[in-house]
PDB file of C-alpha atoms in Angstrom:
ATOM      1  CA  MET A  26       0.000   0.000   0.000  1.00 76.00           C
ATOM      2  CA  GLN A  27       1.312   3.420  -0.927  1.00 86.00           C
ATOM      3  CA  ALA A  28       0.192   6.978  -0.407  1.00 93.00           C
ATOM      4  CA  VAL A  29      -1.683   8.638  -3.253  1.00 96.00           C
ATOM      5  CA  PRO A  30      -1.344  12.339  -2.441  1.00 95.00           C
ATOM      6  CA  GLY A  31      -2.802  13.848  -5.597  1.00 97.00           C
ATOM      7  CA  GLU A  32      -1.527  15.557  -8.714  1.00 97.00           C
ATOM      8  CA  GLY A  33      -1.971  18.584 -10.880  1.00 98.00           C
ATOM      9  CA  PRO A  34      -0.632  22.075 -11.394  1.00 97.00           C
ATOM     10  CA  ARG A  35       0.046  24.097  -8.269  1.00 96.00           C
ATOM     11  CA  SER A  36      -1.731  27.024  -9.922  1.00 95.00           C
ATOM     12  CA  ALA A  37      -4.888  25.047 -10.817  1.00 97.00           C
ATOM     13  CA  ARG A  38      -8.143  27.017 -10.729  1.00 97.00           C
ATOM     14  CA  LEU A  39     -10.044  23.766 -10.162  1.00 98.00           C
ATOM     15  CA  PHE A  40      -9.410  21.374  -7.265  1.00 98.00           C
ATOM     16  CA  PHE A  41     -11.248  18.022  -7.387  1.00 98.00           C
ATOM     17  CA  VAL A  42     -11.658  15.874  -4.278  1.00 98.00           C
ATOM     18  CA  GLY A  43     -12.790  12.224  -4.297  1.00 97.00           C
ATOM     19  CA  GLN A  44     -13.156   9.776  -1.441  1.00 96.00           C
ATOM     20  CA  ALA A  45     -10.119   7.453  -1.429  1.00 96.00           C
ATOM     21  CA  PRO A  46      -7.717   5.720  -3.800  1.00 95.00           C
ATOM     22  CA  GLY A  47      -8.804   2.413  -5.320  1.00 93.00           C
ATOM     23  CA  ALA A  48      -6.689  -0.593  -6.263  1.00 92.00           C
ATOM     24  CA  MET A  49      -5.362   0.942  -9.506  1.00 93.00           C
ATOM     25  CA  GLU A  50      -4.481   4.163  -7.704  1.00 95.00           C
ATOM     26  CA  ASP A  51      -2.690   2.146  -5.029  1.00 93.00           C
ATOM     27  CA  GLN A  52      -0.658   0.369  -7.717  1.00 94.00           C
ATOM     28  CA  THR A  53       0.252   3.493  -9.686  1.00 95.00           C
ATOM     29  CA  GLY A  54       0.433   6.107  -6.913  1.00 94.00           C
ATOM     30  CA  ARG A  55      -1.773   8.370  -9.075  1.00 96.00           C
ATOM     31  CA  PRO A  56      -5.292   9.552  -8.209  1.00 97.00           C
ATOM     32  CA  PHE A  57      -8.199   8.539 -10.435  1.00 96.00           C
ATOM     33  CA  ALA A  58      -6.012   6.198 -12.507  1.00 96.00           C
ATOM     34  CA  GLY A  59      -8.676   3.521 -13.008  1.00 94.00           C
ATOM     35  CA  ARG A  60     -12.082   3.382 -14.659  1.00 95.00           C
ATOM     36  CA  ALA A  61     -13.516   6.182 -12.500  1.00 95.00           C
ATOM     37  CA  GLY A  62     -10.588   8.335 -13.601  1.00 96.00           C
ATOM     38  CA  GLN A  63     -11.300   7.595 -17.245  1.00 96.00           C
ATOM     39  CA  PHE A  64     -14.906   8.612 -16.658  1.00 97.00           C
ATOM     40  CA  LEU A  65     -13.767  11.814 -14.926  1.00 98.00           C
ATOM     41  CA  ASN A  66     -11.500  12.585 -17.898  1.00 97.00           C
ATOM     42  CA  GLN A  67     -14.450  12.078 -20.265  1.00 97.00           C
ATOM     43  CA  MET A  68     -16.624  14.432 -18.209  1.00 97.00           C
ATOM     44  CA  LEU A  69     -13.867  17.051 -18.213  1.00 98.00           C
ATOM     45  CA  ALA A  70     -13.495  16.733 -21.987  1.00 97.00           C
ATOM     46  CA  GLU A  71     -17.240  17.307 -22.427  1.00 96.00           C
ATOM     47  CA  ILE A  72     -16.800  20.798 -20.954  1.00 97.00           C
ATOM     48  CA  GLY A  73     -13.554  21.550 -22.758  1.00 96.00           C
ATOM     49  CA  LEU A  74     -11.098  20.745 -19.966  1.00 97.00           C
ATOM     50  CA  GLU A  75      -8.237  18.289 -19.711  1.00 95.00           C
ATOM     51  CA  ARG A  76      -6.869  16.388 -16.741  1.00 96.00           C
ATOM     52  CA  GLY A  77      -3.757  18.564 -16.808  1.00 96.00           C
ATOM     53  CA  ASP A  78      -5.933  21.632 -16.146  1.00 95.00           C
ATOM     54  CA  ILE A  79      -6.999  20.461 -12.687  1.00 98.00           C
ATOM     55  CA  PHE A  80      -5.590  19.354  -9.362  1.00 98.00           C
ATOM     56  CA  VAL A  81      -7.143  16.058  -8.290  1.00 98.00           C
ATOM     57  CA  THR A  82      -6.882  14.207  -5.003  1.00 98.00           C
ATOM     58  CA  SER A  83      -8.965  12.335  -2.450  1.00 97.00           C
ATOM     59  CA  VAL A  84      -9.889  12.906   1.167  1.00 97.00           C
ATOM     60  CA  ALA A  85      -8.166   9.677   2.246  1.00 96.00           C
ATOM     61  CA  LYS A  86      -4.664   9.217   0.895  1.00 97.00           C
ATOM     62  CA  HIS A  87      -4.450   5.388   1.122  1.00 94.00           C
ATOM     63  CA  PHE A  88      -6.479   2.547  -0.392  1.00 94.00           C
ATOM     64  CA  PRO A  89      -8.894   1.332   2.308  1.00 93.00           C
ATOM     65  CA  PRO A  90      -8.866  -2.460   2.820  1.00 89.00           C
ATOM     66  CA  ASP A  91     -11.442  -4.326   0.733  1.00 88.00           C
ATOM     67  CA  ASN A  92     -12.136  -1.095  -1.173  1.00 85.00           C
ATOM     68  CA  ARG A  93     -14.491   0.065   1.587  1.00 92.00           C
ATOM     69  CA  LEU A  94     -15.318   3.690   2.285  1.00 92.00           C
ATOM     70  CA  PRO A  95     -12.776   5.404   4.523  1.00 94.00           C
ATOM     71  CA  ARG A  96     -13.732   5.354   8.193  1.00 94.00           C
ATOM     72  CA  LYS A  97     -14.195   8.579  10.138  1.00 93.00           C
ATOM     73  CA  ASP A  98     -10.815   8.178  11.872  1.00 95.00           C
ATOM     74  CA  GLU A  99      -9.104   7.716   8.487  1.00 94.00           C
ATOM     75  CA  VAL A 100     -10.786  10.838   7.122  1.00 94.00           C
ATOM     76  CA  GLU A 101      -9.765  12.807  10.217  1.00 94.00           C
ATOM     77  CA  ALA A 102      -6.167  11.568   9.951  1.00 95.00           C
ATOM     78  CA  CYS A 103      -5.894  12.718   6.316  1.00 95.00           C
ATOM     79  CA  LEU A 104      -7.865  15.950   6.618  1.00 95.00           C
ATOM     80  CA  PRO A 105      -4.909  18.155   7.665  1.00 96.00           C
ATOM     81  CA  PHE A 106      -3.033  17.078   4.530  1.00 96.00           C
ATOM     82  CA  LEU A 107      -6.038  17.855   2.296  1.00 97.00           C
ATOM     83  CA  ILE A 108      -6.464  21.245   3.962  1.00 96.00           C
ATOM     84  CA  ARG A 109      -2.809  22.071   3.355  1.00 97.00           C
ATOM     85  CA  GLN A 110      -3.121  21.017  -0.294  1.00 97.00           C
ATOM     86  CA  ILE A 111      -6.060  23.374  -0.769  1.00 97.00           C
ATOM     87  CA  GLN A 112      -4.122  26.189   0.915  1.00 96.00           C
ATOM     88  CA  VAL A 113      -1.062  25.650  -1.286  1.00 97.00           C
ATOM     89  CA  VAL A 114      -2.933  25.301  -4.587  1.00 97.00           C
ATOM     90  CA  ASP A 115      -5.379  28.059  -3.602  1.00 97.00           C
ATOM     91  CA  PRO A 116      -7.975  27.124  -6.223  1.00 97.00           C
ATOM     92  CA  GLU A 117     -10.866  29.298  -7.277  1.00 96.00           C
ATOM     93  CA  ILE A 118     -13.291  26.351  -7.273  1.00 97.00           C
ATOM     94  CA  VAL A 119     -13.303  23.141  -5.221  1.00 98.00           C
ATOM     95  CA  VAL A 120     -15.312  20.221  -6.605  1.00 98.00           C
ATOM     96  CA  LEU A 121     -16.338  17.672  -3.967  1.00 98.00           C
ATOM     97  CA  MET A 122     -17.174  14.326  -5.566  1.00 98.00           C
ATOM     98  CA  GLY A 123     -19.245  11.948  -3.470  1.00 96.00           C
ATOM     99  CA  LYS A 124     -20.437  11.702   0.124  1.00 94.00           C
ATOM    100  CA  VAL A 125     -16.995  11.303   1.726  1.00 95.00           C
ATOM    101  CA  ALA A 126     -15.665  14.413   0.004  1.00 96.00           C
ATOM    102  CA  GLU A 127     -18.850  16.311   0.818  1.00 95.00           C
ATOM    103  CA  GLN A 128     -17.983  15.939   4.523  1.00 91.00           C
ATOM    104  CA  VAL A 129     -15.365  18.699   4.156  1.00 91.00           C
ATOM    105  CA  ARG A 130     -17.896  21.110   2.636  1.00 91.00           C
ATOM    106  CA  ASP A 131     -18.205  23.281   5.744  1.00 88.00           C
ATOM    107  CA  HIS A 132     -14.504  23.391   6.599  1.00 89.00           C
ATOM    108  CA  SER A 133     -13.081  26.878   7.034  1.00 91.00           C
ATOM    109  CA  VAL A 134     -10.444  26.290   4.320  1.00 91.00           C
ATOM    110  CA  LEU A 135     -13.293  26.491   1.788  1.00 94.00           C
ATOM    111  CA  ALA A 136     -14.571  29.840   3.067  1.00 90.00           C
ATOM    112  CA  GLY A 137     -14.537  32.373   0.259  1.00 90.00           C
ATOM    113  CA  ARG A 138     -14.140  29.718  -2.426  1.00 94.00           C
ATOM    114  CA  LYS A 139     -16.728  28.490  -4.854  1.00 96.00           C
ATOM    115  CA  VAL A 140     -17.674  24.908  -4.026  1.00 97.00           C
ATOM    116  CA  LEU A 141     -19.495  22.474  -6.273  1.00 97.00           C
ATOM    117  CA  VAL A 142     -20.790  19.200  -4.828  1.00 97.00           C
ATOM    118  CA  THR A 143     -21.431  16.404  -7.302  1.00 98.00           C
ATOM    119  CA  VAL A 144     -21.596  12.632  -7.416  1.00 97.00           C
ATOM    120  CA  HIS A 145     -18.495  10.460  -7.451  1.00 97.00           C
ATOM    121  CA  PRO A 146     -17.445   9.291 -10.941  1.00 97.00           C
ATOM    122  CA  ALA A 147     -17.583   5.634  -9.822  1.00 95.00           C
ATOM    123  CA  ALA A 148     -21.279   6.034  -8.964  1.00 96.00           C
ATOM    124  CA  ALA A 149     -21.968   8.004 -12.139  1.00 97.00           C
ATOM    125  CA  MET A 150     -20.482   5.168 -14.202  1.00 96.00           C
ATOM    126  CA  ARG A 151     -22.954   2.684 -12.733  1.00 96.00           C
ATOM    127  CA  PHE A 152     -26.156   4.698 -12.589  1.00 97.00           C
ATOM    128  CA  PRO A 153     -27.407   6.674 -15.613  1.00 97.00           C
ATOM    129  CA  ALA A 154     -29.321   9.168 -13.452  1.00 97.00           C
ATOM    130  CA  MET A 155     -26.141   9.959 -11.519  1.00 97.00           C
ATOM    131  CA  ALA A 156     -24.197  10.319 -14.763  1.00 97.00           C
ATOM    132  CA  GLU A 157     -26.762  12.851 -15.961  1.00 98.00           C
ATOM    133  CA  ARG A 158     -26.524  14.733 -12.672  1.00 98.00           C
ATOM    134  CA  MET A 159     -22.738  14.829 -13.007  1.00 98.00           C
ATOM    135  CA  ARG A 160     -23.015  16.146 -16.582  1.00 98.00           C
ATOM    136  CA  LYS A 161     -25.402  18.863 -15.409  1.00 98.00           C
ATOM    137  CA  ASP A 162     -23.054  19.751 -12.530  1.00 98.00           C
ATOM    138  CA  PHE A 163     -20.083  19.906 -14.900  1.00 98.00           C
ATOM    139  CA  ARG A 164     -21.973  22.237 -17.223  1.00 97.00           C
ATOM    140  CA  LYS A 165     -22.581  24.427 -14.176  1.00 97.00           C
ATOM    141  CA  LEU A 166     -18.862  24.202 -13.401  1.00 97.00           C
ATOM    142  CA  ARG A 167     -18.069  25.474 -16.899  1.00 96.00           C
ATOM    143  CA  GLN A 168     -20.334  28.460 -16.229  1.00 96.00           C
ATOM    144  CA  MET A 169     -18.665  29.042 -12.862  1.00 95.00           C
ATOM    145  CA  LEU A 170     -15.336  29.322 -14.689  1.00 93.00           C
ATOM    146  CA  GLY A 171     -16.797  32.120 -16.772  1.00 86.00           C
ATOM    147  CA  SER A 172     -16.342  30.497 -20.148  1.00 52.00           C
TER     148      SER A 172
END
């Protein structure tokens, strides 16, 4: 098991947060490297963005055993690192993907930033209604960017 801290330009206007690395992310050390990442890339392309335009990470920085959701203590242990990442990148917009990421919605580090809450790409891949919600949210994101 290895840490998957996140990746993207330090000057990114967009900061995407998922829940935790999966098996592929654990193997590669890169966030959203598996099927959910491919879906995220597709959704970005639909609004004229590329993966290299964004910073992407997860709340938890390690692959939880049995691919379960991160426990509260795991989220709390990783939260200071996520907060520091947001401070360093200083994005204009933070996109929280899924219920685990949504837990940080009210944190003070997000004060004064635009925040968009959407579904997690892994859920959107499985459920057409969630995919449509994510598309709608991404169109809103494009508007938030002013383009």
